[in-house]
Coordinates of C-alpha atoms in Angstrom, one line a residue:
M1251 CA 115.7 150.7 139.9
R1252 CA 113.3 149.8 137.2
F1253 CA 110.9 146.8 138.0
A1254 CA 109.9 144.4 135.2
T1255 CA 106.1 144.4 134.4
L1256 CA 104.1 141.2 134.9
T1257 CA 103.8 140.8 131.2
S1258 CA 107.5 140.8 130.7
I1259 CA 108.0 138.2 133.4
L1260 CA 105.4 135.8 132.0
R1261 CA 106.5 136.2 128.4
P1262 CA 108.9 133.4 127.4
P1263 CA 112.2 134.4 126.0
P1264 CA 112.1 134.6 122.1
N1265 CA 113.6 131.7 120.2
F1266 CA 114.4 129.7 123.4
P1267 CA 111.9 126.8 123.6
M1268 CA 111.9 125.0 126.9
P1269 CA 114.0 121.8 126.4
L1270 CA 112.4 118.4 127.1
P1271 CA 114.0 115.6 129.0
S1272 CA 115.8 113.3 126.6
S1273 CA 113.5 110.3 127.6
L1274 CA 110.4 112.3 127.0
E1275 CA 111.8 113.3 123.6
S1276 CA 112.6 109.7 122.8
L1277 CA 109.0 108.6 123.7
I1278 CA 107.4 111.3 121.6
D1279 CA 109.7 110.4 118.6
A1280 CA 108.8 106.7 119.1
L1281 CA 105.0 107.4 119.0
R1282 CA 105.5 109.3 115.7
V1283 CA 106.1 106.1 113.9
L1284 CA 102.4 105.3 114.1
P1285 CA 100.5 106.2 110.9
G1286 CA 98.8 109.6 110.9
V1287 CA 100.5 110.7 114.2
G1288 CA 102.3 114.0 114.0
P1289 CA 104.4 115.8 116.6
K1290 CA 101.5 117.3 118.5
S1291 CA 99.5 114.1 118.7
A1292 CA 102.5 112.1 119.7
A1293 CA 103.2 114.7 122.5
R1294 CA 99.6 114.5 123.7
M1295 CA 99.8 110.6 123.9
A1296 CA 103.1 110.7 125.7
Y1297 CA 101.8 113.1 128.4
H1298 CA 98.6 111.1 128.8
L1299 CA 100.4 107.9 129.2
L1300 CA 102.8 109.3 131.7
Q1301 CA 100.5 111.4 133.7
R1302 CA 97.0 109.6 133.4
D1303 CA 97.6 106.0 132.6
R1304 CA 101.1 104.8 133.7
N1305 CA 99.7 101.2 134.0
G1306 CA 98.4 101.4 130.4
A1307 CA 101.8 102.6 129.3
A1308 CA 103.4 99.6 131.0
R1309 CA 100.9 97.2 129.4
L1310 CA 101.6 98.8 125.9
A1311 CA 105.4 98.5 126.4
A1312 CA 105.1 94.9 127.6
G1313 CA 102.6 94.1 124.7
L1314 CA 105.0 95.5 122.1
T1315 CA 108.0 93.6 123.6
H1316 CA 106.1 90.3 123.7
A1317 CA 104.8 90.8 120.1
L1318 CA 108.2 91.7 118.7
G1319 CA 109.7 88.5 120.4
K1320 CA 106.9 86.1 119.4
L1321 CA 105.6 87.1 116.0
R1322 CA 107.1 86.3 112.7
H1323 CA 105.8 85.9 109.1
C1324 CA 104.1 82.7 108.2
Q1325 CA 106.3 80.9 105.6
R1326 CA 103.3 80.3 103.4
C1327 CA 100.9 83.2 103.6
N1328 CA 103.2 85.9 104.9
N1329 CA 100.7 86.8 107.6
F1330 CA 101.9 87.3 111.3
S1331 CA 102.2 84.0 113.2
E1332 CA 103.8 82.6 116.3
T1333 CA 104.7 79.5 114.5
P1334 CA 106.5 78.9 111.1
V1335 CA 103.2 78.0 109.5
C1336 CA 100.0 79.7 110.7
E1337 CA 96.9 77.9 111.8
T1338 CA 95.0 78.9 108.6
C1339 CA 97.7 77.5 106.2
A1340 CA 97.9 74.4 108.3
S1341 CA 94.2 73.7 108.6
P1342 CA 93.1 70.6 106.5
R1343 CA 89.6 72.2 106.2
R1344 CA 90.9 75.0 103.9
D1345 CA 90.5 74.7 100.1
A1346 CA 94.2 74.7 99.0
R1347 CA 93.1 75.1 95.4
Q1348 CA 92.3 78.8 95.9
L1349 CA 94.7 81.5 97.0
C1350 CA 93.3 85.0 97.8
V1351 CA 95.8 87.9 97.7
V1352 CA 95.2 90.8 100.1
E1353 CA 97.1 93.9 101.1
M1354 CA 97.1 93.7 104.9
P1355 CA 96.2 91.3 107.7
T1356 CA 93.1 93.6 108.5
D1357 CA 91.8 92.8 105.0
L1358 CA 92.2 89.0 105.6
N1359 CA 90.3 89.4 108.9
R1360 CA 87.4 91.1 107.2
L1361 CA 87.2 88.3 104.5
E1362 CA 87.3 85.7 107.3
E1363 CA 84.4 87.4 109.1
T1364 CA 82.2 87.0 106.1
Q1365 CA 82.6 83.1 106.2
A1366 CA 82.2 83.2 102.4
Y1367 CA 85.8 82.0 101.6
K1368 CA 87.3 78.7 102.6
G1369 CA 90.5 78.9 100.6
L1370 CA 94.0 80.1 101.6
Y1371 CA 95.6 83.5 101.6
F1372 CA 98.7 85.5 100.7
V1373 CA 99.2 88.8 102.5
L1374 CA 101.3 91.4 100.7
M1375 CA 101.9 93.6 103.7
G1376 CA 101.4 96.6 101.4
R1377 CA 100.6 97.8 97.9
L1378 CA 102.6 99.3 95.1
S1379 CA 103.3 103.0 95.6
P1380 CA 106.2 104.3 93.7
L1381 CA 106.0 107.7 95.2
D1382 CA 106.6 106.2 98.5
G1383 CA 109.4 104.0 97.3
I1384 CA 107.3 100.8 97.5
G1385 CA 107.9 98.5 94.5
P1386 CA 107.3 94.8 93.7
R1387 CA 110.2 93.7 95.9
E1388 CA 108.9 95.5 99.0
I1389 CA 105.5 93.8 98.9
G1390 CA 107.0 90.4 98.2
L1391 CA 105.6 89.7 94.7
E1392 CA 108.3 87.3 94.1
R1393 CA 107.2 85.2 97.1
L1394 CA 103.6 85.4 95.9
I1395 CA 104.6 83.9 92.5
E1396 CA 106.6 81.1 94.2
R1397 CA 103.6 80.4 96.5
A1398 CA 101.1 80.3 93.7
R1399 CA 103.2 77.9 91.8
D1400 CA 103.1 75.1 94.3
G1401 CA 101.3 72.7 92.1
V1402 CA 98.1 72.8 94.1
T1403 CA 96.9 76.3 93.6
E1404 CA 94.3 76.4 90.7
E1405 CA 93.0 80.0 91.1
V1406 CA 94.6 83.2 92.5
I1407 CA 91.9 85.7 93.6
L1408 CA 93.1 89.3 93.7
A1409 CA 91.4 91.0 96.6
T1410 CA 93.5 94.2 96.9
N1411 CA 91.5 97.4 97.6
F1412 CA 89.8 99.5 94.9
T1413 CA 92.1 102.4 95.4
A1414 CA 94.5 103.7 92.7
E1415 CA 97.4 101.8 94.4
G1416 CA 95.3 98.7 95.0
E1417 CA 94.2 98.5 91.3
A1418 CA 97.8 99.0 90.1
T1419 CA 98.9 96.2 92.4
A1420 CA 96.2 93.9 91.2
H1421 CA 97.0 94.6 87.6
Y1422 CA 100.8 94.1 88.0
A1423 CA 100.5 91.0 90.1
G1424 CA 97.8 89.6 87.8
E1425 CA 100.0 90.0 84.7
L1426 CA 102.9 88.2 86.4
L1427 CA 100.6 85.4 87.5
K1428 CA 98.9 84.9 84.2
A1429 CA 102.3 84.9 82.4
R1430 CA 103.1 81.8 84.4
G1431 CA 99.9 80.0 83.3
L1432 CA 97.9 80.7 86.5
K1433 CA 94.1 81.3 86.5
V1434 CA 93.6 84.8 88.0
T1435 CA 90.4 86.4 89.1
R1436 CA 89.6 89.9 90.6
I1437 CA 86.9 90.4 93.3
A1438 CA 83.9 92.2 91.8
R1439 CA 83.2 95.9 92.2
G1440 CA 80.5 95.4 94.7
L1441 CA 83.0 97.2 96.8
P1442 CA 82.9 101.1 96.4
A1443 CA 85.6 102.7 94.2
G1444 CA 88.3 104.0 96.4
G1445 CA 87.1 101.8 99.3
E1446 CA 89.1 99.6 101.6
L1447 CA 88.1 96.2 102.8
E1448 CA 88.7 97.0 106.4
H1449 CA 85.8 99.5 106.3
V1450 CA 83.2 97.6 104.2
D1451 CA 80.4 95.6 105.6
G1452 CA 80.6 91.8 105.5
M1453 CA 77.7 91.2 103.1
T1454 CA 79.3 93.4 100.5
I1455 CA 82.6 91.6 100.8
A1456 CA 80.9 88.2 100.5
Q1457 CA 79.1 89.3 97.5
A1458 CA 82.2 90.7 95.8
L1459 CA 83.9 87.3 96.4
L1460 CA 81.0 85.4 94.8
D1461 CA 80.9 87.8 91.8
R1462 CA 84.6 87.8 91.1
R1463 CA 85.7 88.0 87.5
P1464 CA 88.7 87.2 85.3
A1465 CA 91.5 89.7 86.1

C-alpha cells in the first residue's frame, strides 16, 4: 500500500476551488458595487465584518436600509433630502438669483464649507462620460435647464471639476444655458488642472468662486 506524501495531502486539487456559502458570495458581490472595490477587497471587507465587527456590519445594514427608505432627490436642486425640498433650497437666507452647478453632493459640501457662496445649487449627480455610457440625460441636464429658467435665476455658475469630463460637462451645459438667454460663468482656475473640489482646500475654492469668469 502506497502512502500519500504530506505535500500531496496539503496540495488542493487542481481546478477545484473551494465553494463559498451562497450568502457569503452574495455579500461579496454586494460590496463590489462600491467604487474602486474589486473581488479581493470585497472579500476582505466581508470577512472582516463577519469575523471582527458583526456589530458594525449590523449598523451598516441598518444605516443603508434607513437611508434607502428616507432619502430622495430634492425637487429643486437634485441633492439628497428627506423632504421634497431640501433645507438649503427652502432657506429664505439664500440668494435665489445665483445657481451653482456641481457634479456631486461632496462638491456642494466643500463649497458650503468655504462660506463664500450664498446662492442655490443644482447637483448633476455625475458628469458627461460617453465611454461609460453617461450622456446628458443620465446627469439630468434637462432638469437643470428647467430649474435655471424659473424666472428668478440671473446667473448660473458652472462649478464642475477641472477634469476632462468636468470641462466637457461645463462646456456642454454652458452652451445649452446660453442658448436660452441665461448668464453663465465658470469658476476660475484657481483650482489645479485635473483637480476635484472634494480634495481642494477651502481657501482655494473660495478664491475660485470670487474670480469666476464668463463661460
